[in-house]
Amino acid sequence: MFNLSVVNIIPDTHKDAVNQIAELYGCGENNLSVKLIDSKGAIYWGCHSWWKPDDYAIFSDDELRQQVVPTELQPSLEFLYERLVLDGNAQENWQAALAELGLSPVEIPE
């Protein structure tokens, strides 16, 4: 059952590396697609996804990650913010993550 709400946020400088990692895990490209900004103007990128708890445990295991993630991409994972809520509300999890980090979505002009 996909009941683990996961919010991922990364500074702009590590976005491409973390998107490459997501692609290596078969999650597709450009997963971190929500542009965010802090009060000082720094840019971040985020996303929300649903996971099965057992699958997430495998994904987050350091030893197993080293088998999938190339050495040159691994340092970016140190900057990855993850907020997990089991059986949680995705919107509440997302809003709580933004509040914790002091981030806001970047409004795209129409």
N, CA, C and O atoms as a GROMACS GRO file, in nm:
protein
  440
    1MET      N    1   0.083  -0.117   0.000
    1MET     CA    2   0.000   0.000   0.000
    1MET      C    3   0.089   0.125   0.000
    1MET      O    4   0.182   0.135   0.080
    2PHE      N    5   0.060   0.219  -0.089
    2PHE     CA    6   0.133   0.345  -0.097
    2PHE      C    7   0.075   0.441   0.007
    2PHE      O    8  -0.017   0.518  -0.023
    3ASN      N    9   0.128   0.436   0.127
    3ASN     CA   10   0.072   0.518   0.235
    3ASN      C   11   0.178   0.600   0.309
    3ASN      O   12   0.152   0.651   0.418
    4LEU      N   13   0.296   0.612   0.251
    4LEU     CA   14   0.401   0.694   0.309
    4LEU      C   15   0.414   0.821   0.226
    4LEU      O   16   0.461   0.817   0.112
    5SER      N   17   0.373   0.933   0.284
    5SER     CA   18   0.381   1.063   0.217
    5SER      C   19   0.523   1.115   0.233
    5SER      O   20   0.572   1.129   0.345
    6VAL      N   21   0.590   1.144   0.120
    6VAL     CA   22   0.729   1.188   0.123
    6VAL      C   23   0.742   1.321   0.048
    6VAL      O   24   0.706   1.332  -0.069
    7VAL      N   25   0.794   1.420   0.118
    7VAL     CA   26   0.827   1.549   0.057
    7VAL      C   27   0.978   1.555   0.045
    7VAL      O   28   1.050   1.530   0.142
    8ASN      N   29   1.026   1.589  -0.074
    8ASN     CA   30   1.169   1.607  -0.098
    8ASN      C   31   1.193   1.751  -0.142
    8ASN      O   32   1.120   1.804  -0.226
    9ILE      N   33   1.296   1.813  -0.084
    9ILE     CA   34   1.334   1.949  -0.120
    9ILE      C   35   1.486   1.955  -0.126
    9ILE      O   36   1.555   1.897  -0.042
   10ILE      N   37   1.536   2.025  -0.228
   10ILE     CA   38   1.681   2.033  -0.248
   10ILE      C   39   1.719   2.173  -0.295
   10ILE      O   40   1.643   2.236  -0.369
   11PRO      N   41   1.836   2.224  -0.252
   11PRO     CA   42   1.882   2.353  -0.305
   11PRO      C   43   1.903   2.343  -0.456
   11PRO      O   44   1.934   2.236  -0.509
   12ASP      N   45   1.887   2.455  -0.523
   12ASP     CA   46   1.896   2.462  -0.669
   12ASP      C   47   2.024   2.397  -0.723
   12ASP      O   48   2.020   2.329  -0.826
   13THR      N   49   2.137   2.416  -0.656
   13THR     CA   50   2.265   2.366  -0.707
   13THR      C   51   2.272   2.213  -0.712
   13THR      O   52   2.357   2.158  -0.781
   14HIS      N   53   2.182   2.144  -0.641
   14HIS     CA   54   2.185   1.998  -0.639
   14HIS      C   55   2.065   1.934  -0.709
   14HIS      O   56   2.050   1.812  -0.710
   15LYS      N   57   1.980   2.018  -0.768
   15LYS     CA   58   1.858   1.969  -0.832
   15LYS      C   59   1.888   1.866  -0.941
   15LYS      O   60   1.830   1.757  -0.941
   16ASP      N   61   1.977   1.898  -1.034
   16ASP     CA   62   2.005   1.808  -1.146
   16ASP      C   63   2.057   1.673  -1.098
   16ASP      O   64   2.018   1.569  -1.151
   17ALA      N   65   2.146   1.675  -0.999
   17ALA     CA   66   2.202   1.549  -0.948
   17ALA      C   67   2.093   1.462  -0.884
   17ALA      O   68   2.088   1.342  -0.908
   18VAL      N   69   2.006   1.524  -0.804
   18VAL     CA   70   1.902   1.445  -0.737
   18VAL      C   71   1.798   1.397  -0.839
   18VAL      O   72   1.745   1.287  -0.824
   19ASN      N   73   1.769   1.476  -0.941
   19ASN     CA   74   1.680   1.428  -1.047
   19ASN      C   75   1.743   1.309  -1.121
   19ASN      O   76   1.672   1.216  -1.160
   20GLN      N   77   1.874   1.312  -1.140
   20GLN     CA   78   1.943   1.199  -1.204
   20GLN      C   79   1.932   1.074  -1.116
   20GLN      O   80   1.912   0.964  -1.166
   21ILE      N   81   1.944   1.093  -0.985
   21ILE     CA   82   1.931   0.981  -0.892
   21ILE      C   83   1.791   0.922  -0.899
   21ILE      O   84   1.774   0.800  -0.903
   22ALA      N   85   1.690   1.009  -0.901
   22ALA     CA   86   1.552   0.962  -0.911
   22ALA      C   87   1.531   0.882  -1.039
   22ALA      O   88   1.461   0.780  -1.039
   23GLU      N   89   1.592   0.928  -1.147
   23GLU     CA   90   1.580   0.857  -1.273
   23GLU      C   91   1.646   0.719  -1.266
   23GLU      O   92   1.596   0.622  -1.323
   24LEU      N   93   1.760   0.710  -1.195
   24LEU     CA   94   1.826   0.581  -1.178
   24LEU      C   95   1.737   0.480  -1.104
   24LEU      O   96   1.748   0.360  -1.125
   25TYR      N   97   1.651   0.531  -1.018
   25TYR     CA   98   1.558   0.445  -0.944
   25TYR      C   99   1.428   0.420  -1.020
   25TYR      O  100   1.336   0.360  -0.967
   26GLY      N  101   1.422   0.467  -1.144
   26GLY     CA  102   1.304   0.442  -1.226
   26GLY      C  103   1.186   0.532  -1.196
   26GLY      O  104   1.072   0.499  -1.227
   27CYS      N  105   1.214   0.648  -1.136
   27CYS     CA  106   1.107   0.742  -1.101
   27CYS      C  107   1.082   0.846  -1.209
   27CYS      O  108   1.001   0.936  -1.190
   28GLY      N  109   1.150   0.834  -1.321
   28GLY     CA  110   1.132   0.932  -1.428
   28GLY      C  111   1.225   1.050  -1.410
   28GLY      O  112   1.303   1.058  -1.315
   29GLU      N  113   1.214   1.142  -1.504
   29GLU     CA  114   1.301   1.260  -1.499
   29GLU      C  115   1.225   1.381  -1.446
   29GLU      O  116   1.102   1.383  -1.447
   30ASN      N  117   1.298   1.479  -1.400
   30ASN     CA  118   1.244   1.606  -1.354
   30ASN      C  119   1.141   1.590  -1.242
   30ASN      O  120   1.034   1.651  -1.247
   31ASN      N  121   1.171   1.508  -1.144
   31ASN     CA  122   1.081   1.489  -1.030
   31ASN      C  123   1.075   1.612  -0.941
   31ASN      O  124   0.968   1.648  -0.893
   32LEU      N  125   1.186   1.677  -0.920
   32LEU     CA  126   1.190   1.798  -0.838
   32LEU      C  127   1.150   1.915  -0.928
   32LEU      O  128   1.236   1.985  -0.981
   33SER      N  129   1.020   1.934  -0.943
   33SER     CA  130   0.972   2.028  -1.044
   33SER      C  131   0.900   2.150  -0.987
   33SER      O  132   0.858   2.238  -1.062
   34VAL      N  133   0.884   2.157  -0.854
   34VAL     CA  134   0.818   2.272  -0.794
   34VAL      C  135   0.927   2.369  -0.747
   34VAL      O  136   1.005   2.339  -0.657
   35LYS      N  137   0.930   2.486  -0.810
   35LYS     CA  138   1.030   2.587  -0.776
   35LYS      C  139   0.988   2.659  -0.649
   35LYS      O  140   0.874   2.704  -0.635
   36LEU      N  141   1.082   2.669  -0.555
   36LEU     CA  142   1.057   2.729  -0.424
   36LEU      C  143   1.160   2.838  -0.399
   36LEU      O  144   1.266   2.840  -0.460
   37ILE      N  145   1.126   2.930  -0.307
   37ILE     CA  146   1.218   3.039  -0.274
   37ILE      C  147   1.212   3.065  -0.124
   37ILE      O  148   1.107   3.051  -0.062
   38ASP      N  149   1.327   3.102  -0.067
   38ASP     CA  150   1.327   3.139   0.076
   38ASP      C  151   1.326   3.291   0.090
   38ASP      O  152   1.323   3.362  -0.010
   39SER      N  153   1.327   3.340   0.211
   39SER     CA  154   1.314   3.483   0.237
   39SER      C  155   1.434   3.564   0.188
   39SER      O  156   1.426   3.686   0.174
   40LYS      N  157   1.545   3.496   0.161
   40LYS     CA  158   1.665   3.565   0.112
   40LYS      C  159   1.680   3.555  -0.039
   40LYS      O  160   1.776   3.607  -0.097
   41GLY      N  161   1.584   3.488  -0.103
   41GLY     CA  162   1.587   3.476  -0.248
   41GLY      C  163   1.654   3.350  -0.300
   41GLY      O  164   1.664   3.332  -0.422
   42ALA      N  165   1.700   3.262  -0.211
   42ALA     CA  166   1.763   3.137  -0.255
   42ALA      C  167   1.657   3.045  -0.315
   42ALA      O  168   1.545   3.036  -0.264
   43ILE      N  169   1.694   2.978  -0.422
   43ILE     CA  170   1.602   2.890  -0.494
   43ILE      C  171   1.622   2.746  -0.450
   43ILE      O  172   1.734   2.699  -0.431
   44TYR      N  173   1.510   2.677  -0.434
   44TYR     CA  174   1.505   2.535  -0.400
   44TYR      C  175   1.406   2.470  -0.495
   44TYR      O  176   1.331   2.537  -0.566
   45TRP      N  177   1.407   2.338  -0.496
   45TRP     CA  178   1.312   2.261  -0.577
   45TRP      C  179   1.254   2.151  -0.491
   45TRP      O  180   1.323   2.094  -0.406
   46GLY      N  181   1.128   2.120  -0.512
   46GLY     CA  182   1.065   2.019  -0.430
   46GLY      C  183   0.967   1.933  -0.507
   46GLY      O  184   0.933   1.960  -0.622
   47CYS      N  185   0.922   1.828  -0.439
   47CYS     CA  186   0.820   1.740  -0.492
   47CYS      C  187   0.758   1.660  -0.378
   47CYS      O  188   0.811   1.655  -0.267
   48HIS      N  189   0.646   1.599  -0.407
   48HIS     CA  190   0.581   1.506  -0.316
   48HIS      C  191   0.563   1.375  -0.389
   48HIS      O  192   0.538   1.373  -0.510
   49SER      N  193   0.575   1.266  -0.316
   49SER     CA  194   0.548   1.135  -0.376
   49SER      C  195   0.492   1.042  -0.269
   49SER      O  196   0.509   1.062  -0.149
   50TRP      N  197   0.424   0.940  -0.316
   50TRP     CA  198   0.371   0.835  -0.228
   50TRP      C  199   0.457   0.712  -0.244
   50TRP      O  200   0.492   0.674  -0.355
   51TRP      N  201   0.492   0.650  -0.133
   51TRP     CA  202   0.577   0.531  -0.132
   51TRP      C  203   0.511   0.420  -0.052
   51TRP      O  204   0.426   0.444   0.035
   52LYS      N  205   0.552   0.299  -0.082
   52LYS     CA  206   0.526   0.186   0.008
   52LYS      C  207   0.638   0.192   0.112
   52LYS      O  208   0.754   0.207   0.074
   53PRO      N  209   0.608   0.180   0.240
   53PRO     CA  210   0.712   0.191   0.343
   53PRO      C  211   0.831   0.096   0.319
   53PRO      O  212   0.946   0.134   0.340
   54ASP      N  213   0.804  -0.026   0.276
   54ASP     CA  214   0.914  -0.121   0.252
   54ASP      C  215   1.004  -0.076   0.137
   54ASP      O  216   1.126  -0.091   0.144
   55ASP      N  217   0.943  -0.020   0.031
   55ASP     CA  218   1.022   0.029  -0.082
   55ASP      C  219   1.108   0.147  -0.040
   55ASP      O  220   1.223   0.159  -0.081
   56TYR      N  221   1.050   0.235   0.043
   56TYR     CA  222   1.127   0.351   0.088
   56TYR      C  223   1.243   0.308   0.177
   56TYR      O  224   1.351   0.367   0.172
   57ALA      N  225   1.222   0.206   0.258
   57ALA     CA  226   1.329   0.156   0.345
   57ALA      C  227   1.446   0.106   0.260
   57ALA      O  228   1.562   0.126   0.296
   58ILE      N  229   1.417   0.042   0.149
   58ILE     CA  230   1.523  -0.005   0.059
   58ILE      C  231   1.592   0.114  -0.007
   58ILE      O  232   1.715   0.118  -0.015
   59PHE      N  233   1.512   0.212  -0.054
   59PHE     CA  234   1.568   0.330  -0.119
   59PHE      C  235   1.659   0.408  -0.024
   59PHE      O  236   1.762   0.459  -0.067
   60SER      N  237   1.623   0.418   0.102
   60SER     CA  238   1.698   0.502   0.195
   60SER      C  239   1.813   0.429   0.264
   60SER      O  240   1.886   0.490   0.343
   61ASP      N  241   1.831   0.302   0.237
   61ASP     CA  242   1.942   0.225   0.295
   61ASP      C  243   2.074   0.269   0.230
   61ASP      O  244   2.090   0.259   0.108
   62ASP      N  245   2.168   0.317   0.311
   62ASP     CA  246   2.294   0.370   0.260
   62ASP      C  247   2.373   0.269   0.176
   62ASP      O  248   2.426   0.304   0.070
   63GLU      N  249   2.380   0.146   0.222
   63GLU     CA  250   2.456   0.044   0.148
   63GLU      C  251   2.395   0.018   0.011
   63GLU      O  252   2.466   0.010  -0.089
   64LEU      N  253   2.263   0.006   0.008
   64LEU     CA  254   2.195  -0.019  -0.120
   64LEU      C  255   2.203   0.103  -0.212
   64LEU      O  256   2.214   0.088  -0.334
   65ARG      N  257   2.198   0.221  -0.155
   65ARG     CA  258   2.212   0.343  -0.238
   65ARG      C  259   2.348   0.346  -0.307
   65ARG      O  260   2.358   0.387  -0.423
   66GLN      N  261   2.451   0.303  -0.237
   66GLN     CA  262   2.585   0.306  -0.296
   66GLN      C  263   2.595   0.213  -0.416
   66GLN      O  264   2.680   0.233  -0.503
   67GLN      N  265   2.509   0.112  -0.422
   67GLN     CA  266   2.510   0.020  -0.535
   67GLN      C  267   2.440   0.080  -0.657
   67GLN      O  268   2.466   0.039  -0.770
   68VAL      N  269   2.352   0.177  -0.636
   68VAL     CA  270   2.272   0.235  -0.743
   68VAL      C  271   2.323   0.373  -0.784
   68VAL      O  272   2.328   0.406  -0.903
   69VAL      N  273   2.362   0.453  -0.686
   69VAL     CA  274   2.397   0.593  -0.710
   69VAL      C  275   2.546   0.606  -0.736
   69VAL      O  276   2.628   0.566  -0.653
   70PRO      N  277   2.584   0.663  -0.852
   70PRO     CA  278   2.726   0.683  -0.882
   70PRO      C  279   2.792   0.774  -0.776
   70PRO      O  280   2.729   0.863  -0.721
   71THR      N  281   2.919   0.747  -0.752
   71THR     CA  282   2.994   0.820  -0.650
   71THR      C  283   2.984   0.971  -0.666
   71THR      O  284   2.972   1.043  -0.567
   72GLU      N  285   2.988   1.020  -0.790
   72GLU     CA  286   2.987   1.165  -0.811
   72GLU      C  287   2.853   1.230  -0.777
   72GLU      O  288   2.848   1.351  -0.755
   73LEU      N  289   2.745   1.153  -0.771
   73LEU     CA  290   2.614   1.208  -0.736
   73LEU      C  291   2.582   1.196  -0.587
   73LEU      O  292   2.495   1.268  -0.537
   74GLN      N  293   2.650   1.108  -0.516
   74GLN     CA  294   2.619   1.082  -0.376
   74GLN      C  295   2.627   1.205  -0.284
   74GLN      O  296   2.543   1.217  -0.195
   75PRO      N  297   2.724   1.297  -0.302
   75PRO     CA  298   2.730   1.412  -0.212
   75PRO      C  299   2.602   1.498  -0.212
   75PRO      O  300   2.571   1.562  -0.112
   76SER      N  301   2.531   1.501  -0.322
   76SER     CA  302   2.408   1.580  -0.329
   76SER      C  303   2.302   1.530  -0.232
   76SER      O  304   2.217   1.607  -0.187
   77LEU      N  305   2.305   1.402  -0.201
   77LEU     CA  306   2.205   1.346  -0.110
   77LEU      C  307   2.216   1.406   0.031
   77LEU      O  308   2.119   1.406   0.106
   78GLU      N  309   2.334   1.458   0.066
   78GLU     CA  310   2.351   1.521   0.196
   78GLU      C  311   2.267   1.648   0.209
   78GLU      O  312   2.237   1.691   0.321
   79PHE      N  313   2.228   1.708   0.098
   79PHE     CA  314   2.151   1.832   0.098
   79PHE      C  315   2.002   1.808   0.078
   79PHE      O  316   1.922   1.902   0.076
   80LEU      N  317   1.964   1.681   0.062
   80LEU     CA  318   1.824   1.646   0.037
   80LEU      C  319   1.745   1.647   0.166
   80LEU      O  320   1.775   1.572   0.260
   81TYR      N  321   1.644   1.731   0.171
   81TYR     CA  322   1.551   1.736   0.285
   81TYR      C  323   1.438   1.640   0.253
   81TYR      O  324   1.380   1.644   0.145
   82GLU      N  325   1.407   1.554   0.348
   82GLU     CA  326   1.296   1.460   0.332
   82GLU      C  327   1.206   1.469   0.453
   82GLU      O  328   1.253   1.470   0.567
   83ARG      N  329   1.076   1.476   0.428
   83ARG     CA  330   0.978   1.477   0.536
   83ARG      C  331   0.882   1.364   0.510
   83ARG      O  332   0.815   1.360   0.407
   84LEU      N  333   0.875   1.270   0.604
   84LEU     CA  334   0.796   1.148   0.589
   84LEU      C  335   0.679   1.149   0.687
   84LEU      O  336   0.694   1.182   0.804
   85VAL      N  337   0.562   1.111   0.637
   85VAL     CA  338   0.445   1.097   0.723
   85VAL      C  339   0.370   0.970   0.680
   85VAL      O  340   0.321   0.961   0.568
   86LEU      N  341   0.364   0.876   0.770
   86LEU     CA  342   0.292   0.752   0.742
   86LEU      C  343   0.143   0.777   0.757
   86LEU      O  344   0.098   0.834   0.857
   87ASP      N  345   0.066   0.734   0.658
   87ASP     CA  346  -0.080   0.751   0.657
   87ASP      C  347  -0.119   0.898   0.672
   87ASP      O  348  -0.225   0.928   0.728
   88GLY      N  349  -0.037   0.987   0.623
   88GLY     CA  350  -0.062   1.130   0.639
   88GLY      C  351  -0.133   1.190   0.519
   88GLY      O  352  -0.156   1.125   0.417
   89ASN      N  353  -0.168   1.316   0.536
   89ASN     CA  354  -0.229   1.395   0.431
   89ASN      C  355  -0.118   1.462   0.351
   89ASN      O  356  -0.035   1.533   0.407
   90ALA      N  357  -0.116   1.441   0.220
   90ALA     CA  358  -0.008   1.492   0.136
   90ALA      C  359   0.001   1.644   0.142
   90ALA      O  360   0.110   1.699   0.153
   91GLN      N  361  -0.112   1.712   0.135
   91GLN     CA  362  -0.111   1.859   0.136
   91GLN      C  363  -0.060   1.912   0.270
   91GLN      O  364   0.017   2.008   0.273
   92GLU      N  365  -0.101   1.851   0.380
   92GLU     CA  366  -0.053   1.893   0.511
   92GLU      C  367   0.096   1.868   0.526
   92GLU      O  368   0.168   1.951   0.582
   93ASN      N  369   0.143   1.756   0.475
   93ASN     CA  370   0.286   1.724   0.480
   93ASN      C  371   0.365   1.828   0.400
   93ASN      O  372   0.468   1.877   0.446
   94TRP      N  373   0.317   1.860   0.281
   94TRP     CA  374   0.382   1.959   0.194
   94TRP      C  375   0.388   2.095   0.264
   94TRP      O  376   0.494   2.157   0.269
   95GLN      N  377   0.274   2.140   0.316
   95GLN     CA  378   0.269   2.271   0.382
   95GLN      C  379   0.359   2.275   0.505
   95GLN      O  380   0.425   2.376   0.531
   96ALA      N  381   0.363   2.167   0.581
   96ALA     CA  382   0.449   2.161   0.700
   96ALA      C  383   0.597   2.168   0.660
   96ALA      O  384   0.676   2.235   0.726
   97ALA      N  385   0.634   2.100   0.552
   97ALA     CA  386   0.773   2.103   0.505
   97ALA      C  387   0.811   2.246   0.464
   97ALA      O  388   0.919   2.294   0.500
   98LEU      N  389   0.724   2.312   0.390
   98LEU     CA  390   0.753   2.450   0.348
   98LEU      C  391   0.767   2.541   0.469
   98LEU      O  392   0.856   2.626   0.474
   99ALA      N  393   0.679   2.524   0.567
   99ALA     CA  394   0.685   2.606   0.688
   99ALA      C  395   0.814   2.581   0.767
   99ALA      O  396   0.877   2.675   0.815
  100GLU      N  397   0.854   2.453   0.779
  100GLU     CA  398   0.977   2.419   0.852
  100GLU      C  399   1.099   2.487   0.791
  100GLU      O  400   1.187   2.533   0.863
  101LEU      N  401   1.102   2.493   0.659
  101LEU     CA  402   1.219   2.546   0.589
  101LEU      C  403   1.203   2.694   0.552
  101LEU      O  404   1.297   2.754   0.501
  102GLY      N  405   1.087   2.751   0.578
  102GLY     CA  406   1.064   2.892   0.544
  102GLY      C  407   1.062   2.916   0.394
  102GLY      O  408   1.117   3.015   0.346
  103LEU      N  409   0.999   2.824   0.320
  103LEU     CA  410   0.995   2.834   0.175
  103LEU      C  411   0.854   2.866   0.124
  103LEU      O  412   0.754   2.838   0.190
  104SER      N  413   0.850   2.924   0.006
  104SER     CA  414   0.724   2.952  -0.062
  104SER      C  415   0.737   2.911  -0.207
  104SER      O  416   0.846   2.922  -0.265
  105PRO      N  417   0.628   2.865  -0.268
  105PRO     CA  418   0.634   2.836  -0.414
  105PRO      C  419   0.657   2.965  -0.492
  105PRO      O  420   0.608   3.072  -0.454
  106VAL      N  421   0.732   2.954  -0.599
  106VAL     CA  422   0.755   3.068  -0.687
  106VAL      C  423   0.634   3.078  -0.779
  106VAL      O  424   0.600   2.983  -0.849
  107GLU      N  425   0.571   3.193  -0.777
  107GLU     CA  426   0.454   3.215  -0.862
  107GLU      C  427   0.499   3.232  -1.006
  107GLU      O  428   0.590   3.311  -1.035
  108ILE      N  429   0.436   3.159  -1.095
  108ILE     CA  430   0.468   3.168  -1.237
  108ILE      C  431   0.367   3.262  -1.303
  108ILE      O  432   0.247   3.235  -1.297
  109PRO      N  433   0.413   3.371  -1.364
  109PRO     CA  434   0.319   3.463  -1.428
  109PRO      C  435   0.244   3.396  -1.542
  109PRO      O  436   0.299   3.314  -1.616
  110GLU      N  437   0.119   3.432  -1.555
  110GLU     CA  438   0.037   3.372  -1.663
  110GLU      C  439   0.049   3.450  -1.791
  110GLU      O  440  -0.013   3.414  -1.891
   0.00000   0.00000   0.00000
